[in-house]
Tab-separated table of C-alpha atoms and ligand atoms in Angstrom:
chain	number	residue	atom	x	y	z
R	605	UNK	CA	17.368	14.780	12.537
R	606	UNK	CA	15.940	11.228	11.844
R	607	UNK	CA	18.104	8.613	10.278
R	608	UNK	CA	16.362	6.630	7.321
R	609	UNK	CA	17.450	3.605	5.663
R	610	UNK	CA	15.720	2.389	2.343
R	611	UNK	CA	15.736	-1.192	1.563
R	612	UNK	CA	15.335	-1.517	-2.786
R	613	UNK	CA	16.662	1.319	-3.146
R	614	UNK	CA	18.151	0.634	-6.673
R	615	UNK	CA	13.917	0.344	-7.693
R	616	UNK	CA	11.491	2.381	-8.917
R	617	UNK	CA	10.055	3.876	-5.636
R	618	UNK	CA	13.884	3.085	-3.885
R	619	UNK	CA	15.374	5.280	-5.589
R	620	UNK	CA	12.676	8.007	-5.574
R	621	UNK	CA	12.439	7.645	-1.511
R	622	UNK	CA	16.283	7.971	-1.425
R	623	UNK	CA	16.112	11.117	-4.009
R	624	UNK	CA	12.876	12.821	-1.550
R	625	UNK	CA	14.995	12.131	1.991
R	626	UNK	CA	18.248	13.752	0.785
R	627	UNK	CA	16.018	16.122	-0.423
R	628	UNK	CA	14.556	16.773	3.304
R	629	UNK	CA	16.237	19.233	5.468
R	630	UNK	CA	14.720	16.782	8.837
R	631	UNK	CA	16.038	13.406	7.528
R	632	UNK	CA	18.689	12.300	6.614
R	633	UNK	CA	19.711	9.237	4.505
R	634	UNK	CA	22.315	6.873	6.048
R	635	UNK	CA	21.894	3.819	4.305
R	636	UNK	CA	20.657	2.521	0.708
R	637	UNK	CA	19.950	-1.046	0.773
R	638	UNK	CA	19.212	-3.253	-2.143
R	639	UNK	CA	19.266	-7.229	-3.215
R	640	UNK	CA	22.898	-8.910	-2.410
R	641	UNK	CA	23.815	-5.380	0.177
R	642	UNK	CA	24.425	-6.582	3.481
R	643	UNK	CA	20.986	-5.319	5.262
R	644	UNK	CA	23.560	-4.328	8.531
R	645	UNK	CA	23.916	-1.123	7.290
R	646	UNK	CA	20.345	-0.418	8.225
R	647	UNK	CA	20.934	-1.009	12.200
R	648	UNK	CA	22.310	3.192	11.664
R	649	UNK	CA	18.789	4.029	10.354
R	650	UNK	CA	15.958	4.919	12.894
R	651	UNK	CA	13.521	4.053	10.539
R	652	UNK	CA	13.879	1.393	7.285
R	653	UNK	CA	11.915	2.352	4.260
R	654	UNK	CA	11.091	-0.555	2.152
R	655	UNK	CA	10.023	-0.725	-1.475
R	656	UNK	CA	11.497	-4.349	-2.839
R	657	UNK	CA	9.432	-7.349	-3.448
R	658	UNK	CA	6.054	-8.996	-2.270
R	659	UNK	CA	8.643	-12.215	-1.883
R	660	UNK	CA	11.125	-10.345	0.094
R	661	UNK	CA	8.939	-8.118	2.287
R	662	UNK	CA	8.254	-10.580	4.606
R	663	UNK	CA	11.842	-11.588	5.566
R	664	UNK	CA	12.635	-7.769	5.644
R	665	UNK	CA	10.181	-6.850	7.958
R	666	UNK	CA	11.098	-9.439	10.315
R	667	UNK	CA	14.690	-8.674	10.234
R	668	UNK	CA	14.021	-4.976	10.311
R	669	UNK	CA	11.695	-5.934	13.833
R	670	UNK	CA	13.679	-7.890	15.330
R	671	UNK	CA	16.677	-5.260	14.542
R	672	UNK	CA	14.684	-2.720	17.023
R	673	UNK	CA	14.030	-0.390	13.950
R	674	UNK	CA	10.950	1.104	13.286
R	675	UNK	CA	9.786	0.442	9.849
R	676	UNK	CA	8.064	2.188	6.563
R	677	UNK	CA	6.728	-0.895	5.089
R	678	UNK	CA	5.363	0.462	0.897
R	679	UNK	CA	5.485	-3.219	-0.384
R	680	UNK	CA	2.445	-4.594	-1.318
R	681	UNK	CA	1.842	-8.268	-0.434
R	682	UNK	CA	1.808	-8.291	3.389
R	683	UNK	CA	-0.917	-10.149	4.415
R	684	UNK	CA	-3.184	-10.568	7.597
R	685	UNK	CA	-0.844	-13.181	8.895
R	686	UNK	CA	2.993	-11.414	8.511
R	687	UNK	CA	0.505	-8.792	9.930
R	688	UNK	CA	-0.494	-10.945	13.257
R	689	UNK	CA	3.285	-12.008	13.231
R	690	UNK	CA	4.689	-8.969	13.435
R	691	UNK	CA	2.648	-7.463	15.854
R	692	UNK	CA	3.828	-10.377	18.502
R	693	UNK	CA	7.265	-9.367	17.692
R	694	UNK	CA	7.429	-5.841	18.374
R	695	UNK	CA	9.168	-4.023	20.890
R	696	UNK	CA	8.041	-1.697	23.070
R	697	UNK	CA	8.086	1.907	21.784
R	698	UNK	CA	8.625	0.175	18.320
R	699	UNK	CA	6.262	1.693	14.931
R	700	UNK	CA	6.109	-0.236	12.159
R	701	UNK	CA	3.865	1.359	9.260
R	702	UNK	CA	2.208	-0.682	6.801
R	703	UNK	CA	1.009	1.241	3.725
R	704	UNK	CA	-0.615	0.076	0.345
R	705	UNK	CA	-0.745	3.314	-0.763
R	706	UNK	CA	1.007	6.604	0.072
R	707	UNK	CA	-0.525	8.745	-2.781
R	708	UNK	CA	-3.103	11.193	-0.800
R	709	UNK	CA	-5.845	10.899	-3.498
R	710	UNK	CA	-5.307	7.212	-3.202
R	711	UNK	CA	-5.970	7.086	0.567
R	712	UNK	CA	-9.004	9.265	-0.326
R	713	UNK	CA	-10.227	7.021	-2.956
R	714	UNK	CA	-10.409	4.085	-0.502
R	715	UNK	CA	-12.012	6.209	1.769
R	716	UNK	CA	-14.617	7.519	0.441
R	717	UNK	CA	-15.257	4.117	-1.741
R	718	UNK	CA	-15.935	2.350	2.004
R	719	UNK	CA	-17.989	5.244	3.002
R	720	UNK	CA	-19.998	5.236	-0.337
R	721	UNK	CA	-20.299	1.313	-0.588
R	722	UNK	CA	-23.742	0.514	1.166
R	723	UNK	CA	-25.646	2.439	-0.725
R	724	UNK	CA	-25.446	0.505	-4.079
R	725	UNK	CA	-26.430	-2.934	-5.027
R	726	UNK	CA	-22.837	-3.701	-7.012
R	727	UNK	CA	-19.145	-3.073	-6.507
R	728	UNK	CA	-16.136	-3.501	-8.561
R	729	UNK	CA	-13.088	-2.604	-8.493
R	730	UNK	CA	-10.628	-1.977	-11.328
R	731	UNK	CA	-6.987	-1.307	-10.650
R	732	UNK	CA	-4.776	-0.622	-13.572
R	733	UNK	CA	-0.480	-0.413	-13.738
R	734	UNK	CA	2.616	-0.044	-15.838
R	735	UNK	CA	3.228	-4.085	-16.784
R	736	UNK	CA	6.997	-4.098	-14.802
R	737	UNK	CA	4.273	-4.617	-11.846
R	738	UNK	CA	4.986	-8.258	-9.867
R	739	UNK	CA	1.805	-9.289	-8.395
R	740	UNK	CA	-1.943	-8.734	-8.996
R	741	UNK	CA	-4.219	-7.388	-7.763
R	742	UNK	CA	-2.038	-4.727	-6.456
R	743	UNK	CA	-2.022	-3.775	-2.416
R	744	UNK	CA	-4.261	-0.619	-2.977
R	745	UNK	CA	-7.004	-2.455	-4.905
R	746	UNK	CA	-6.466	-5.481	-2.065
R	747	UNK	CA	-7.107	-2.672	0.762
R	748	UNK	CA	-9.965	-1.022	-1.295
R	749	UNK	CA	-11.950	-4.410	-1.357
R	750	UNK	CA	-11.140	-4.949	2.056
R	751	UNK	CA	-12.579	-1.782	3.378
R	752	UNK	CA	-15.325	-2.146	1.077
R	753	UNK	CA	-15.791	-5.302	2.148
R	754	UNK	CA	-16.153	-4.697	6.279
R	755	UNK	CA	-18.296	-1.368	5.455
R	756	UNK	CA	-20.837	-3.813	3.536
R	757	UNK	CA	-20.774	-6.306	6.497
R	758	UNK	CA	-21.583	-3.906	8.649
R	759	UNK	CA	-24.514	-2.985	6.944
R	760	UNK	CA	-25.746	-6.284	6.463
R	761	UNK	CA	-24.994	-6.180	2.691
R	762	UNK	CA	-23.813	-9.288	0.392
R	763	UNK	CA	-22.505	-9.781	-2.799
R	764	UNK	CA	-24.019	-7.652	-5.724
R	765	UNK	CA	-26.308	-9.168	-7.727
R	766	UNK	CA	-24.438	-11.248	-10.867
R	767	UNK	CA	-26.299	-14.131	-12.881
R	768	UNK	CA	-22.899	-15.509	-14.173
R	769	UNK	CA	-22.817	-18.948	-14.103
R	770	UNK	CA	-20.351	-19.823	-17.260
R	771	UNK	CA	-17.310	-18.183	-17.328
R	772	UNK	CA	-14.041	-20.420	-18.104
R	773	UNK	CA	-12.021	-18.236	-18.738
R	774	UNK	CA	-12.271	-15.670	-15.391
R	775	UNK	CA	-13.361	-12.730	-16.903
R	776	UNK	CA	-15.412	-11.517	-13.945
R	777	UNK	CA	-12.205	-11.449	-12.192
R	778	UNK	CA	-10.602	-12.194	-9.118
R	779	UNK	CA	-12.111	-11.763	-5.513
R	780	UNK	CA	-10.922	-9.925	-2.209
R	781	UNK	CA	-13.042	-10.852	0.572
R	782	UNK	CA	-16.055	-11.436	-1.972
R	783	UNK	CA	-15.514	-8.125	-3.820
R	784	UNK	CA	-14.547	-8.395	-7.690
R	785	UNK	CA	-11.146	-7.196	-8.042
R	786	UNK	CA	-10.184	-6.578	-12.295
R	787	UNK	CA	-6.777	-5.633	-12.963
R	788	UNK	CA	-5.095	-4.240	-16.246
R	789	UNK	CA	-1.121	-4.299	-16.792
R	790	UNK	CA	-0.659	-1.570	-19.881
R	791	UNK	CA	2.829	0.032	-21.131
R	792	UNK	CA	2.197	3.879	-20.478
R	793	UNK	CA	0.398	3.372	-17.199
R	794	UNK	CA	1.576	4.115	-13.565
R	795	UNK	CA	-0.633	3.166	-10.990
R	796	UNK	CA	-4.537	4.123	-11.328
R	797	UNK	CA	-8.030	2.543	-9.802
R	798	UNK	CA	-11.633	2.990	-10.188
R	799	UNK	CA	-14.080	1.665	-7.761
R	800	UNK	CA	-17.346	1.313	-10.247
R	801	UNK	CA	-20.803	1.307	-8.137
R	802	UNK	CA	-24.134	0.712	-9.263
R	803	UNK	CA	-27.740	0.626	-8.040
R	804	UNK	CA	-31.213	0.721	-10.062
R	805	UNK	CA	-30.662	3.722	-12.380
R	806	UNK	CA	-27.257	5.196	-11.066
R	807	UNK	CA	-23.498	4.274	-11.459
R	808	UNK	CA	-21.009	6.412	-9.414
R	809	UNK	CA	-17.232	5.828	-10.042
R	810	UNK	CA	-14.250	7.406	-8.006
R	811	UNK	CA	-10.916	7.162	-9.706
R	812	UNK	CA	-7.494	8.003	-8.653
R	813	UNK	CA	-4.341	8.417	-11.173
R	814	UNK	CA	-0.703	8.529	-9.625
R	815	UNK	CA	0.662	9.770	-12.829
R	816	UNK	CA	4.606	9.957	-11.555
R	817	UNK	CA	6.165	8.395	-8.591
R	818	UNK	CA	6.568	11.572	-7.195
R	819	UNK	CA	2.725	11.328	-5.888
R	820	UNK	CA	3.893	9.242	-3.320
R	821	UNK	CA	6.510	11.187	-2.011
R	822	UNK	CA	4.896	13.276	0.526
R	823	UNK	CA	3.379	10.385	2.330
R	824	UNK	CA	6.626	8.432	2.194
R	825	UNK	CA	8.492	11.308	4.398
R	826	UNK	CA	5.316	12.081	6.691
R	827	UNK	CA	5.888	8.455	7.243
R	828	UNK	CA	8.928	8.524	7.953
R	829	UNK	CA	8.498	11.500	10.655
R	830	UNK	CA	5.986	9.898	12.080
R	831	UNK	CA	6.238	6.323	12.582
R	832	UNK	CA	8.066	6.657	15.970
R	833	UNK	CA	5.268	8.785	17.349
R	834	UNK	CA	3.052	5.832	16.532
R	835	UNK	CA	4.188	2.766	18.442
R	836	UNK	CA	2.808	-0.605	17.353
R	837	UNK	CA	1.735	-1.854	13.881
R	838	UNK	CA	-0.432	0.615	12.001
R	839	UNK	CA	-2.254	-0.215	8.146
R	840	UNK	CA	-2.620	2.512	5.983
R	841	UNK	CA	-1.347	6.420	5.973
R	842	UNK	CA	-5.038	7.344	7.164
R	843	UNK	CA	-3.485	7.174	11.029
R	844	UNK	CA	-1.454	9.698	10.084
R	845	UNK	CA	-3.594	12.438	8.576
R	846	UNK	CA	-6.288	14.599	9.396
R	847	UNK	CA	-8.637	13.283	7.478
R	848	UNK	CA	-11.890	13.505	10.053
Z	1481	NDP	N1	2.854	1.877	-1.100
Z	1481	NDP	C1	2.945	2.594	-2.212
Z	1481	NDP	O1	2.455	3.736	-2.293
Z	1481	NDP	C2	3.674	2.011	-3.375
Z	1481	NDP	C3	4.108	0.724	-3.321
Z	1481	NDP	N2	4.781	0.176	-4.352
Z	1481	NDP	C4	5.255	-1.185	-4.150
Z	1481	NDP	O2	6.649	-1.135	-3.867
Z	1481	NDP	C5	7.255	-2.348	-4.305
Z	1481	NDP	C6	8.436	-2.009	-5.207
Z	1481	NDP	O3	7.962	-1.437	-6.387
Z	1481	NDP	P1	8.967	-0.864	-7.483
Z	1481	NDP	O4	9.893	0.132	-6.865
Z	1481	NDP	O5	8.137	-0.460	-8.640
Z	1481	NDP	O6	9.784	-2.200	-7.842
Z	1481	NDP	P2	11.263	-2.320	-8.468
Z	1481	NDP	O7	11.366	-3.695	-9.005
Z	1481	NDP	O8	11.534	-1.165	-9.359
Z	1481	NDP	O9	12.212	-2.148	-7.208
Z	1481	NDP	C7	12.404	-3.116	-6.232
Z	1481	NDP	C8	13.884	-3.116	-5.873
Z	1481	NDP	O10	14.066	-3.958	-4.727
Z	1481	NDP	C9	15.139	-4.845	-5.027
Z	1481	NDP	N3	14.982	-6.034	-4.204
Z	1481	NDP	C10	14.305	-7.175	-4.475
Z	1481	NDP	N4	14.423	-8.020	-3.436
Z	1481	NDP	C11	15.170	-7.392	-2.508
Z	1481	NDP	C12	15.649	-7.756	-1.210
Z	1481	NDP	N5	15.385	-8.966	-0.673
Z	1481	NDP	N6	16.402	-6.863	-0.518
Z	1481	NDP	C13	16.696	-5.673	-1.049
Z	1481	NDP	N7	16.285	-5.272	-2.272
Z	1481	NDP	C14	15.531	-6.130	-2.980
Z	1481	NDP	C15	15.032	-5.092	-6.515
Z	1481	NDP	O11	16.224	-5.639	-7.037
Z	1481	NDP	P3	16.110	-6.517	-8.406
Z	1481	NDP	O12	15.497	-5.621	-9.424
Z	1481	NDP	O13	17.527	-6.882	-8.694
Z	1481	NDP	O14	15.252	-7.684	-8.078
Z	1481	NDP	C16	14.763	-3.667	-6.997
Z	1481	NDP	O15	15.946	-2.909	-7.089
Z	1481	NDP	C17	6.158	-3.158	-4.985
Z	1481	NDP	O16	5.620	-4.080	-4.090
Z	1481	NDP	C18	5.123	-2.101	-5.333
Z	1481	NDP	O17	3.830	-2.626	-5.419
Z	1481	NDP	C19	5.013	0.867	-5.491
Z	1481	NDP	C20	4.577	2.147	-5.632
Z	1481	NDP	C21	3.863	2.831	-4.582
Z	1482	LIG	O1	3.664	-1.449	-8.120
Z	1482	LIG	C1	3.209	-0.277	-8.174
Z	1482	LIG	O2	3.522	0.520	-9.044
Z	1482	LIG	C2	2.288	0.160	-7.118
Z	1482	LIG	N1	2.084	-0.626	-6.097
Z	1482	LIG	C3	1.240	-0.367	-5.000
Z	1482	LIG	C4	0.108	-1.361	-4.973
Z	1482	LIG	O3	0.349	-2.556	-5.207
Z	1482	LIG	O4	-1.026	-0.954	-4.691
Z	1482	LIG	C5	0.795	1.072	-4.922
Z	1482	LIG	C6	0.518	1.703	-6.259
Z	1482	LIG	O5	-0.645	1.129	-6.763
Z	1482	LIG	C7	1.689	1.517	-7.201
């Protein structure tokens, strides 16, 4: 039996994780954190779950590492350097589990976006969510441009090809790592992203919908039985599945 604490777990994907791990005859929930609970609770847990706030992730995670727990980190917002910190600070035999997105179409989509990337001129990407969302552009669509991003590198491609020269207002959007990032915040959505790609002639698009939390819920508890077999800090469920 593995112990699992979730921190948030009075949110949106807290109390779904909570729901799927009494739900699992392998794990079993001892402890259901959420803003003003005292996070002590979670030293019974052999691996923390958290799902709160791209402001609070950070201080989480480092508690949670220092702690000795291994950690399920679904937040978005952690960036390269929590990433960098948190790797000094582990322990040995420790797993932490960083993971923008644990929907398995969604860890296809970024995939097979990187793999498709190099061989078109232009890439966009548009992420779209339910408008209770905090921060933009969300973690998937930050991962997507990154991996997009290092698969163009490598092939010696730039930018795509954009005459803009006026635009005060930003609509050509943000950037990750030189990659246009759009993103739409619309009452009726979940969480949904298209990668757009275009060369002379051709556009190819790759969407994924999570249409209900519940999508995520199968990577959240392969995380969770996995992370101590991993030790070290991993990014993205990919480690985790058979994908090759
Ligand atoms: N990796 C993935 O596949 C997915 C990741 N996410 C990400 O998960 C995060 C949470 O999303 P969602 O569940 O929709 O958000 P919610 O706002 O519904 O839930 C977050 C919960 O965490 C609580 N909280 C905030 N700060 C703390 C803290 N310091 N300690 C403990 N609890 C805290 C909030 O309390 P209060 O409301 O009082 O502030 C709230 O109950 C987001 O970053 C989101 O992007 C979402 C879906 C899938
Ligand atoms: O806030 C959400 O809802 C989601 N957040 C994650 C993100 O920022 O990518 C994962 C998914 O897109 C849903």
């Amino acid at each position: 039996m593995i112990t699992v604490g979730v921190l948030g777990a009075h949110g949106r994907m807290g109390s779904e994780a909570c729901a799927a791990v009494e739900g699992a005859e392998d794990l079993e929930l001892v402890a259901s954190v959420d803003i003003g609970d005292d996070r002590e609770a979670l030293r019974a847990a052999d691996v923390v779950v958290d799902f709160t706030h791209p402001s609070a992730v950070a201080d989480n995670l480092r508690w949670c590492v220092d702690a000795g727990r291994h950690v399920v980190v679904g937040t978005s917002g952690v960036g390269h350097e929590l990433l960098d910190e948190v790797r000094g600070r582990l322990q040995p035999g420790q797993g932490v589990l960083v993971v923008p997105n644990f929907g398995i179409g969604a860890v296809l989509m970024m995939r097979f976006a990187a793999q498709a990337a190099r061989f078109f001129d232009s890439v966009e990407v548009v992420e779209l969510h339910h408008p209770r969302k905090a921060d933009a552009p969300s973690g998937t669509a930050t991962r997507t441009a990154q991996m997009i991003a290092a698969a163009r590198a490598e092939a010696g491609l730039g930018p795509g090809p954009d005459a803009t020269t006026h635009d005060p207002d930003g609509a050509r959007g943000a950037t990750v790592d030189g990659i246009p990032v759009h993103a739409v915040r619309m009452a009726g959505l979940v969480a949904h992203q298209e990668v757009l790609l275009g060369t002379e002639g051709e556009t190819f698009t790759i969407r994924h919908d999570s249409l209900h939390r519940s999508s995520f819920m199968p990577g959240v508890l392969l995380a969770c039985r996995k992370v101590a077999e991993h030790p070290g800090l991993t990014v993205g469920l990919d480690a985790f599945l058979d994908l090759d």
